[in-house]
């Protein structure tokens, strides 16, 4: 059990680590050579020029203005200058609402911490129960500040119960206000948006295959019949996953060719070579440049065959489509109603914005989605309990004194005070953080297997899985496992009737472990986030081996985005810890307050200067945030009831029974009052925007505007004439109608829009949906890719306007 000195050692280590990270960041960010690493958002927006232009050779790499070193911490006040409205315009509503989670944490826990520390600490300390139990249980000085120190049947429990009611009322009040504010912000954000493709478009899945008719025929006939006044056109979806796989492999070969060509340019006297055996460890040694050129040539042939297969095979058209309407009102009616008497056919939902579409999953048969979700649910369940093994090991490190009693032979190894303090105060939190490192990636892969078609949905599903994992393993698992280790001796040497009492007293004792975890993850971990060490190293490696031009350097930037699948569950864990331990062990609250304040500052800086969002969901994740804070309230109330029941507080415990009922009633009210704003789009709002459009732009060509929005990325590589021909050919497949009918139907299918240049600074590179009118120059990042393969599928693209360097 970690003592106050152990916590002090951990705090010192983590504070020094955080300070070292912040100092390194403050110095690295002002160096010209690192400017694209720490300010990529402004480069993407075209609002920042490279500081390496002009000046002498040294000044291109090192900041020679020594005055800036005296103000190297000015990034902190600068991160707070931008208003919330400016932040929404700069980074989107998702980013602004994400930051509001941190301010919500501060609003909730600052008053709670003040009240709990001033009232509960004196009540707990003056009881002294653990002083008489120190021979039976492993206790620490921090435990004496908790509810465990209050004797059974004490009237002091009424203070804890009263504060539990007070804290619950305060948290519900803050949640209500925040839900109301976020819902209002979302509606205002959606109402103020300019015309966007997803406002007029619906994703349709499980389109039935009618014998003798193509998918295009079925779509056209169905929506002309059931939405005759609002239906505009549709865009079929093609299964191009194999083609995408080939291009990804070709791109890797192209990068190796670029690397070897650059290597040869720097040393013309020696041509690079490689072995063609397994991993280049053995086999015939060949010329690397000739080898990769030959490999790329073969891949070009395979890609051409695969492309023709996709274009000519009618089976490549999937029973999925993006259907566009003449008005937002028409799209809202279609997206929010059942289309067929068979509820499994013609399934409609709002289409994600084009850059948010996860094209790979559109090829998954609808019938397999339920099976996939069932398999993944079972896999997540198994993964949660598999991870109990490392969690148990971590808890054994967190309770060395308890382990000594079970295994005395380990005592000589951990006798030294400093080693003991390090092992108990710092190592447990660090070990748990390491065990959790790869988990978000695994859970994201599982979410992709489930078959969701939007990246935003994938991230929310991965976030939900990670939250359940954190709840079961990190929170409940830490309490249960830790209790089992440190109380094993007592369980074996006391009457069975005393075991519930021992467990009840021991639950608050895990606060010491969570304090160490908060300092490792929430203090040092957040400081490591702003340093961006991994992107810094990767950028300079690319700069050294791959970059030839300024455009190459721009492509080498990796701004990233807010990692919602990992960050949101971690945030919700901090809410859970704060709410649960506010009454049980309030000394934990100051550590949580430091986390919320520090993380808010860091993420605000990152959102303003670094992150480039992959998508904009309009804060669609907020209902999940609200629900999980409510779940934290319920867990705290149930744990307090269980804890008091072991304290023989028969007179006071029943007073808590009504609290979960009131909390659930509040949640139900909020769900019915605010959640529709995040799930549905009001017809009133849709009609108002349509009327405004008709007044301000009565001659808008909506079909041309929507034509290329949801065009499958494989078609980005085709010339305009070929694209028209392909679409016509696709419409004609298996048709048995007259030529006149065909001509009319072809006119109703989205035709390509006029050639245009467009650039979306907020869009990530792999989700740009505007067709270039010319081929990119050959000195771009993927050198020498033939124009017919210049496409933007799954991370490989070029945008028309972005071919020109902005520096």
PDB file of N, CA and C in Angstrom, residues 1-15 117 121 140-146 394-395 398-399 421-430 432-433 474-475 478-479 507-525 573-574 576-578 581-582 584-595:
ATOM      1  N   UNK A   1       0.846  -1.189   0.000  1.00  0.00           N
ATOM      2  CA  UNK A   1       0.000   0.000   0.000  1.00  0.00           C
ATOM      3  C   UNK A   1       0.877   1.234   0.000  1.00  0.00           C
ATOM      4  N   UNK A   2       0.658   2.077  -0.958  1.00  0.00           N
ATOM      5  CA  UNK A   2       1.471   3.286  -1.087  1.00  0.00           C
ATOM      6  C   UNK A   2       1.200   4.239   0.069  1.00  0.00           C
ATOM      7  N   UNK A   3       2.268   4.775   0.622  1.00  0.00           N
ATOM      8  CA  UNK A   3       2.166   5.742   1.711  1.00  0.00           C
ATOM      9  C   UNK A   3       2.238   7.160   1.149  1.00  0.00           C
ATOM     10  N   UNK A   4       2.150   8.133   2.061  1.00  0.00           N
ATOM     11  CA  UNK A   4       2.260   9.524   1.629  1.00  0.00           C
ATOM     12  C   UNK A   4       3.631   9.796   1.002  1.00  0.00           C
ATOM     13  N   UNK A   5       4.675   9.184   1.550  1.00  0.00           N
ATOM     14  CA  UNK A   5       6.012   9.374   0.965  1.00  0.00           C
ATOM     15  C   UNK A   5       6.096   8.764  -0.426  1.00  0.00           C
ATOM     16  N   UNK A   6       5.445   7.605  -0.627  1.00  0.00           N
ATOM     17  CA  UNK A   6       5.419   7.000  -1.965  1.00  0.00           C
ATOM     18  C   UNK A   6       4.706   7.907  -2.960  1.00  0.00           C
ATOM     19  N   UNK A   7       3.559   8.469  -2.538  1.00  0.00           N
ATOM     20  CA  UNK A   7       2.835   9.401  -3.399  1.00  0.00           C
ATOM     21  C   UNK A   7       3.698  10.622  -3.683  1.00  0.00           C
ATOM     22  N   UNK A   8       4.441  11.064  -2.675  1.00  0.00           N
ATOM     23  CA  UNK A   8       5.329  12.203  -2.883  1.00  0.00           C
ATOM     24  C   UNK A   8       6.406  11.915  -3.913  1.00  0.00           C
ATOM     25  N   UNK A   9       6.991  10.711  -3.847  1.00  0.00           N
ATOM     26  CA  UNK A   9       8.007  10.323  -4.836  1.00  0.00           C
ATOM     27  C   UNK A   9       7.393  10.283  -6.229  1.00  0.00           C
ATOM     28  N   UNK A  10       6.197   9.692  -6.332  1.00  0.00           N
ATOM     29  CA  UNK A  10       5.522   9.631  -7.629  1.00  0.00           C
ATOM     30  C   UNK A  10       5.213  11.018  -8.155  1.00  0.00           C
ATOM     31  N   UNK A  11       4.715  11.901  -7.262  1.00  0.00           N
ATOM     32  CA  UNK A  11       4.405  13.264  -7.691  1.00  0.00           C
ATOM     33  C   UNK A  11       5.659  13.976  -8.181  1.00  0.00           C
ATOM     34  N   UNK A  12       6.776  13.783  -7.478  1.00  0.00           N
ATOM     35  CA  UNK A  12       8.024  14.424  -7.884  1.00  0.00           C
ATOM     36  C   UNK A  12       8.469  13.938  -9.260  1.00  0.00           C
ATOM     37  N   UNK A  13       8.414  12.620  -9.467  1.00  0.00           N
ATOM     38  CA  UNK A  13       8.837  12.055 -10.755  1.00  0.00           C
ATOM     39  C   UNK A  13       7.962  12.575 -11.887  1.00  0.00           C
ATOM     40  N   UNK A  14       6.649  12.587 -11.665  1.00  0.00           N
ATOM     41  CA  UNK A  14       5.740  13.003 -12.722  1.00  0.00           C
ATOM     42  C   UNK A  14       5.791  14.505 -12.975  1.00  0.00           C
ATOM     43  N   UNK A  15       5.962  15.287 -11.924  1.00  0.00           N
ATOM     44  CA  UNK A  15       6.078  16.730 -12.113  1.00  0.00           C
ATOM     45  C   UNK A  15       7.362  17.060 -12.876  1.00  0.00           C
ATOM     46  N   UNK A 117     -13.135  18.661   0.903  1.00  0.00           N
ATOM     47  CA  UNK A 117     -11.910  18.795   1.683  1.00  0.00           C
ATOM     48  C   UNK A 117     -12.144  19.522   3.001  1.00  0.00           C
ATOM     49  N   UNK A 121     -12.825  15.648   5.182  1.00  0.00           N
ATOM     50  CA  UNK A 121     -11.506  15.295   5.722  1.00  0.00           C
ATOM     51  C   UNK A 121     -11.499  15.368   7.250  1.00  0.00           C
ATOM     52  N   UNK A 140      -2.653   2.813   4.956  1.00  0.00           N
ATOM     53  CA  UNK A 140      -1.682   3.887   4.778  1.00  0.00           C
ATOM     54  C   UNK A 140      -2.255   5.159   5.375  1.00  0.00           C
ATOM     55  N   UNK A 141      -1.432   6.215   5.368  1.00  0.00           N
ATOM     56  CA  UNK A 141      -1.889   7.487   5.908  1.00  0.00           C
ATOM     57  C   UNK A 141      -3.049   8.053   5.099  1.00  0.00           C
ATOM     58  N   UNK A 142      -3.052   7.812   3.776  1.00  0.00           N
ATOM     59  CA  UNK A 142      -4.136   8.322   2.932  1.00  0.00           C
ATOM     60  C   UNK A 142      -5.457   7.655   3.291  1.00  0.00           C
ATOM     61  N   UNK A 143      -5.405   6.352   3.670  1.00  0.00           N
ATOM     62  CA  UNK A 143      -6.633   5.659   4.056  1.00  0.00           C
ATOM     63  C   UNK A 143      -7.275   6.295   5.285  1.00  0.00           C
ATOM     64  N   UNK A 144      -6.466   6.909   6.126  1.00  0.00           N
ATOM     65  CA  UNK A 144      -7.005   7.553   7.329  1.00  0.00           C
ATOM     66  C   UNK A 144      -7.775   8.824   7.001  1.00  0.00           C
ATOM     67  N   UNK A 145      -7.646   9.298   5.763  1.00  0.00           N
ATOM     68  CA  UNK A 145      -8.410  10.461   5.317  1.00  0.00           C
ATOM     69  C   UNK A 145      -9.710  10.061   4.650  1.00  0.00           C
ATOM     70  N   UNK A 146      -9.970   8.753   4.545  1.00  0.00           N
ATOM     71  CA  UNK A 146     -11.121   8.257   3.802  1.00  0.00           C
ATOM     72  C   UNK A 146     -12.232   7.823   4.738  1.00  0.00           C
ATOM     73  N   UNK A 394      -0.354  -5.806 -12.223  1.00  0.00           N
ATOM     74  CA  UNK A 394      -0.127  -4.407 -11.874  1.00  0.00           C
ATOM     75  C   UNK A 394      -0.529  -4.154 -10.428  1.00  0.00           C
ATOM     76  N   UNK A 395      -1.653  -4.728 -10.016  1.00  0.00           N
ATOM     77  CA  UNK A 395      -2.103  -4.516  -8.646  1.00  0.00           C
ATOM     78  C   UNK A 395      -1.163  -5.157  -7.628  1.00  0.00           C
ATOM     79  N   UNK A 398       1.271  -2.675  -6.940  1.00  0.00           N
ATOM     80  CA  UNK A 398       0.732  -1.554  -6.186  1.00  0.00           C
ATOM     81  C   UNK A 398       0.601  -1.862  -4.704  1.00  0.00           C
ATOM     82  N   UNK A 399       0.717  -3.108  -4.309  1.00  0.00           N
ATOM     83  CA  UNK A 399       0.497  -3.494  -2.914  1.00  0.00           C
ATOM     84  C   UNK A 399       1.618  -4.409  -2.439  1.00  0.00           C
ATOM     85  N   UNK A 421       9.360   3.024  -2.570  1.00  0.00           N
ATOM     86  CA  UNK A 421       8.565   4.196  -2.939  1.00  0.00           C
ATOM     87  C   UNK A 421       8.393   4.287  -4.451  1.00  0.00           C
ATOM     88  N   UNK A 422       9.458   3.984  -5.192  1.00  0.00           N
ATOM     89  CA  UNK A 422       9.369   4.026  -6.652  1.00  0.00           C
ATOM     90  C   UNK A 422       8.405   2.967  -7.170  1.00  0.00           C
ATOM     91  N   UNK A 423       8.539   1.738  -6.649  1.00  0.00           N
ATOM     92  CA  UNK A 423       7.694   0.644  -7.132  1.00  0.00           C
ATOM     93  C   UNK A 423       6.228   0.894  -6.824  1.00  0.00           C
ATOM     94  N   UNK A 424       5.924   1.427  -5.643  1.00  0.00           N
ATOM     95  CA  UNK A 424       4.526   1.587  -5.250  1.00  0.00           C
ATOM     96  C   UNK A 424       3.945   2.923  -5.702  1.00  0.00           C
ATOM     97  N   UNK A 425       4.790   3.938  -5.831  1.00  0.00           N
ATOM     98  CA  UNK A 425       4.256   5.246  -6.143  1.00  0.00           C
ATOM     99  C   UNK A 425       4.245   5.604  -7.608  1.00  0.00           C
ATOM    100  N   UNK A 426       5.088   4.996  -8.423  1.00  0.00           N
ATOM    101  CA  UNK A 426       5.204   5.380  -9.828  1.00  0.00           C
ATOM    102  C   UNK A 426       5.000   4.213 -10.789  1.00  0.00           C
ATOM    103  N   UNK A 427       5.623   3.076 -10.490  1.00  0.00           N
ATOM    104  CA  UNK A 427       5.612   1.964 -11.438  1.00  0.00           C
ATOM    105  C   UNK A 427       4.219   1.400 -11.729  1.00  0.00           C
ATOM    106  N   UNK A 428       3.308   1.256 -10.740  1.00  0.00           N
ATOM    107  CA  UNK A 428       1.988   0.679 -11.053  1.00  0.00           C
ATOM    108  C   UNK A 428       1.230   1.472 -12.108  1.00  0.00           C
ATOM    109  N   UNK A 429       1.186   2.795 -11.968  1.00  0.00           N
ATOM    110  CA  UNK A 429       0.490   3.605 -12.963  1.00  0.00           C
ATOM    111  C   UNK A 429       1.132   3.519 -14.325  1.00  0.00           C
ATOM    112  N   UNK A 430       2.464   3.510 -14.361  1.00  0.00           N
ATOM    113  CA  UNK A 430       3.177   3.410 -15.628  1.00  0.00           C
ATOM    114  C   UNK A 430       2.937   2.058 -16.289  1.00  0.00           C
ATOM    115  N   UNK A 432       0.352   0.062 -15.940  1.00  0.00           N
ATOM    116  CA  UNK A 432      -1.011   0.004 -16.460  1.00  0.00           C
ATOM    117  C   UNK A 432      -1.128   0.807 -17.747  1.00  0.00           C
ATOM    118  N   UNK A 433      -0.477   1.965 -17.798  1.00  0.00           N
ATOM    119  CA  UNK A 433      -0.509   2.779 -19.009  1.00  0.00           C
ATOM    120  C   UNK A 433       0.106   2.036 -20.187  1.00  0.00           C
ATOM    121  N   UNK A 474      -9.898  -1.289 -15.514  1.00  0.00           N
ATOM    122  CA  UNK A 474      -9.096  -0.290 -14.806  1.00  0.00           C
ATOM    123  C   UNK A 474      -9.746   0.095 -13.486  1.00  0.00           C
ATOM    124  N   UNK A 475     -11.067   0.257 -13.468  1.00  0.00           N
ATOM    125  CA  UNK A 475     -11.729   0.685 -12.237  1.00  0.00           C
ATOM    126  C   UNK A 475     -12.146  -0.506 -11.369  1.00  0.00           C
ATOM    127  N   UNK A 478      -9.326  -3.109 -10.816  1.00  0.00           N
ATOM    128  CA  UNK A 478      -8.295  -2.674  -9.878  1.00  0.00           C
ATOM    129  C   UNK A 478      -8.764  -2.814  -8.443  1.00  0.00           C
ATOM    130  N   UNK A 479     -10.019  -2.497  -8.185  1.00  0.00           N
ATOM    131  CA  UNK A 479     -10.547  -2.603  -6.829  1.00  0.00           C
ATOM    132  C   UNK A 479     -10.622  -4.057  -6.384  1.00  0.00           C
ATOM    133  N   UNK A 507     -12.286  -1.068  -0.068  1.00  0.00           N
ATOM    134  CA  UNK A 507     -12.556  -0.408  -1.349  1.00  0.00           C
ATOM    135  C   UNK A 507     -11.951   0.994  -1.406  1.00  0.00           C
ATOM    136  N   UNK A 508     -12.112   1.838  -0.384  1.00  0.00           N
ATOM    137  CA  UNK A 508     -11.507   3.178  -0.465  1.00  0.00           C
ATOM    138  C   UNK A 508      -9.979   3.155  -0.514  1.00  0.00           C
ATOM    139  N   UNK A 509      -9.376   2.042  -0.097  1.00  0.00           N
ATOM    140  CA  UNK A 509      -7.911   2.000  -0.048  1.00  0.00           C
ATOM    141  C   UNK A 509      -7.271   1.999  -1.435  1.00  0.00           C
ATOM    142  N   UNK A 510      -8.047   1.754  -2.487  1.00  0.00           N
ATOM    143  CA  UNK A 510      -7.472   1.772  -3.834  1.00  0.00           C
ATOM    144  C   UNK A 510      -7.269   3.182  -4.343  1.00  0.00           C
ATOM    145  N   UNK A 511      -7.657   4.172  -3.563  1.00  0.00           N
ATOM    146  CA  UNK A 511      -7.441   5.557  -3.990  1.00  0.00           C
ATOM    147  C   UNK A 511      -5.971   5.838  -4.235  1.00  0.00           C
ATOM    148  N   UNK A 512      -5.077   5.222  -3.482  1.00  0.00           N
ATOM    149  CA  UNK A 512      -3.642   5.461  -3.671  1.00  0.00           C
ATOM    150  C   UNK A 512      -3.181   5.011  -5.053  1.00  0.00           C
ATOM    151  N   UNK A 513      -3.687   3.877  -5.512  1.00  0.00           N
ATOM    152  CA  UNK A 513      -3.316   3.419  -6.853  1.00  0.00           C
ATOM    153  C   UNK A 513      -3.827   4.381  -7.911  1.00  0.00           C
ATOM    154  N   UNK A 514      -5.081   4.828  -7.774  1.00  0.00           N
ATOM    155  CA  UNK A 514      -5.636   5.729  -8.781  1.00  0.00           C
ATOM    156  C   UNK A 514      -4.947   7.086  -8.762  1.00  0.00           C
ATOM    157  N   UNK A 515      -4.452   7.518  -7.614  1.00  0.00           N
ATOM    158  CA  UNK A 515      -3.692   8.765  -7.571  1.00  0.00           C
ATOM    159  C   UNK A 515      -2.415   8.631  -8.397  1.00  0.00           C
ATOM    160  N   UNK A 516      -1.722   7.498  -8.272  1.00  0.00           N
ATOM    161  CA  UNK A 516      -0.505   7.290  -9.072  1.00  0.00           C
ATOM    162  C   UNK A 516      -0.835   7.206 -10.561  1.00  0.00           C
ATOM    163  N   UNK A 517      -1.967   6.579 -10.896  1.00  0.00           N
ATOM    164  CA  UNK A 517      -2.363   6.471 -12.304  1.00  0.00           C
ATOM    165  C   UNK A 517      -2.686   7.850 -12.880  1.00  0.00           C
ATOM    166  N   UNK A 518      -3.384   8.680 -12.106  1.00  0.00           N
ATOM    167  CA  UNK A 518      -3.724  10.029 -12.570  1.00  0.00           C
ATOM    168  C   UNK A 518      -2.459  10.827 -12.839  1.00  0.00           C
ATOM    169  N   UNK A 519      -1.467  10.711 -11.989  1.00  0.00           N
ATOM    170  CA  UNK A 519      -0.240  11.484 -12.176  1.00  0.00           C
ATOM    171  C   UNK A 519       0.538  11.011 -13.399  1.00  0.00           C
ATOM    172  N   UNK A 520       0.575   9.706 -13.636  1.00  0.00           N
ATOM    173  CA  UNK A 520       1.302   9.191 -14.799  1.00  0.00           C
ATOM    174  C   UNK A 520       0.569   9.530 -16.089  1.00  0.00           C
ATOM    175  N   UNK A 521      -0.727   9.233 -16.125  1.00  0.00           N
ATOM    176  CA  UNK A 521      -1.499   9.412 -17.356  1.00  0.00           C
ATOM    177  C   UNK A 521      -1.938  10.855 -17.553  1.00  0.00           C
ATOM    178  N   UNK A 522      -2.394  11.488 -16.486  1.00  0.00           N
ATOM    179  CA  UNK A 522      -2.989  12.809 -16.614  1.00  0.00           C
ATOM    180  C   UNK A 522      -2.028  13.963 -16.482  1.00  0.00           C
ATOM    181  N   UNK A 523      -0.862  13.741 -15.909  1.00  0.00           N
ATOM    182  CA  UNK A 523       0.127  14.811 -15.790  1.00  0.00           C
ATOM    183  C   UNK A 523       1.245  14.614 -16.814  1.00  0.00           C
ATOM    184  N   UNK A 524       2.064  13.597 -16.618  1.00  0.00           N
ATOM    185  CA  UNK A 524       3.178  13.350 -17.540  1.00  0.00           C
ATOM    186  C   UNK A 524       2.675  12.975 -18.933  1.00  0.00           C
ATOM    187  N   UNK A 525       1.579  12.196 -18.996  1.00  0.00           N
ATOM    188  CA  UNK A 525       1.051  11.770 -20.292  1.00  0.00           C
ATOM    189  C   UNK A 525       0.571  12.933 -21.139  1.00  0.00           C
ATOM    190  N   UNK A 573     -13.213   8.154 -17.501  1.00  0.00           N
ATOM    191  CA  UNK A 573     -12.660   7.482 -16.328  1.00  0.00           C
ATOM    192  C   UNK A 573     -12.335   8.499 -15.230  1.00  0.00           C
ATOM    193  N   UNK A 574     -11.802   9.661 -15.608  1.00  0.00           N
ATOM    194  CA  UNK A 574     -11.510  10.682 -14.608  1.00  0.00           C
ATOM    195  C   UNK A 574     -12.789  11.211 -13.955  1.00  0.00           C
ATOM    196  N   UNK A 576     -15.451   9.405 -13.548  1.00  0.00           N
ATOM    197  CA  UNK A 576     -15.853   8.308 -12.677  1.00  0.00           C
ATOM    198  C   UNK A 576     -15.067   8.318 -11.374  1.00  0.00           C
ATOM    199  N   UNK A 577     -13.766   8.462 -11.467  1.00  0.00           N
ATOM    200  CA  UNK A 577     -12.938   8.472 -10.261  1.00  0.00           C
ATOM    201  C   UNK A 577     -13.296   9.652  -9.363  1.00  0.00           C
ATOM    202  N   UNK A 578     -13.475  10.820  -9.957  1.00  0.00           N
ATOM    203  CA  UNK A 578     -13.813  11.988  -9.157  1.00  0.00           C
ATOM    204  C   UNK A 578     -15.148  11.861  -8.460  1.00  0.00           C
ATOM    205  N   UNK A 581     -14.994   8.875  -5.698  1.00  0.00           N
ATOM    206  CA  UNK A 581     -14.146   9.118  -4.530  1.00  0.00           C
ATOM    207  C   UNK A 581     -14.401  10.475  -3.876  1.00  0.00           C
ATOM    208  N   UNK A 582     -15.330  11.280  -4.421  1.00  0.00           N
ATOM    209  CA  UNK A 582     -15.613  12.581  -3.812  1.00  0.00           C
ATOM    210  C   UNK A 582     -16.077  12.425  -2.367  1.00  0.00           C
ATOM    211  N   UNK A 584     -15.906   9.207  -0.763  1.00  0.00           N
ATOM    212  CA  UNK A 584     -15.165   8.102  -0.145  1.00  0.00           C
ATOM    213  C   UNK A 584     -13.761   8.543   0.279  1.00  0.00           C
ATOM    214  N   UNK A 585     -12.982   9.100  -0.666  1.00  0.00           N
ATOM    215  CA  UNK A 585     -11.617   9.561  -0.382  1.00  0.00           C
ATOM    216  C   UNK A 585     -11.392  10.888  -1.092  1.00  0.00           C
ATOM    217  N   UNK A 586     -11.834  11.984  -0.515  1.00  0.00           N
ATOM    218  CA  UNK A 586     -11.801  13.271  -1.237  1.00  0.00           C
ATOM    219  C   UNK A 586     -10.402  13.803  -1.513  1.00  0.00           C
ATOM    220  N   UNK A 587      -9.358  13.228  -0.894  1.00  0.00           N
ATOM    221  CA  UNK A 587      -8.006  13.716  -1.146  1.00  0.00           C
ATOM    222  C   UNK A 587      -7.581  13.483  -2.595  1.00  0.00           C
ATOM    223  N   UNK A 588      -8.319  12.615  -3.321  1.00  0.00           N
ATOM    224  CA  UNK A 588      -8.013  12.345  -4.732  1.00  0.00           C
ATOM    225  C   UNK A 588      -8.411  13.503  -5.639  1.00  0.00           C
ATOM    226  N   UNK A 589      -9.360  14.334  -5.205  1.00  0.00           N
ATOM    227  CA  UNK A 589      -9.922  15.376  -6.077  1.00  0.00           C
ATOM    228  C   UNK A 589      -8.903  16.410  -6.561  1.00  0.00           C
ATOM    229  N   UNK A 590      -7.972  16.901  -5.724  1.00  0.00           N
ATOM    230  CA  UNK A 590      -7.007  17.874  -6.255  1.00  0.00           C
ATOM    231  C   UNK A 590      -6.180  17.349  -7.420  1.00  0.00           C
ATOM    232  N   UNK A 591      -5.854  16.061  -7.412  1.00  0.00           N
ATOM    233  CA  UNK A 591      -5.088  15.478  -8.519  1.00  0.00           C
ATOM    234  C   UNK A 591      -5.902  15.509  -9.810  1.00  0.00           C
ATOM    235  N   UNK A 592      -7.213  15.284  -9.697  1.00  0.00           N
ATOM    236  CA  UNK A 592      -8.081  15.321 -10.874  1.00  0.00           C
ATOM    237  C   UNK A 592      -8.231  16.746 -11.385  1.00  0.00           C
ATOM    238  N   UNK A 593      -8.309  17.716 -10.474  1.00  0.00           N
ATOM    239  CA  UNK A 593      -8.427  19.108 -10.898  1.00  0.00           C
ATOM    240  C   UNK A 593      -7.197  19.556 -11.682  1.00  0.00           C
ATOM    241  N   UNK A 594      -6.022  19.143 -11.238  1.00  0.00           N
ATOM    242  CA  UNK A 594      -4.800  19.467 -11.978  1.00  0.00           C
ATOM    243  C   UNK A 594      -4.868  18.885 -13.386  1.00  0.00           C
ATOM    244  N   UNK A 595      -5.358  17.650 -13.494  1.00  0.00           N
ATOM    245  CA  UNK A 595      -5.477  17.029 -14.819  1.00  0.00           C
ATOM    246  C   UNK A 595      -6.400  17.829 -15.725  1.00  0.00           C
TER     247      UNK A 595
END
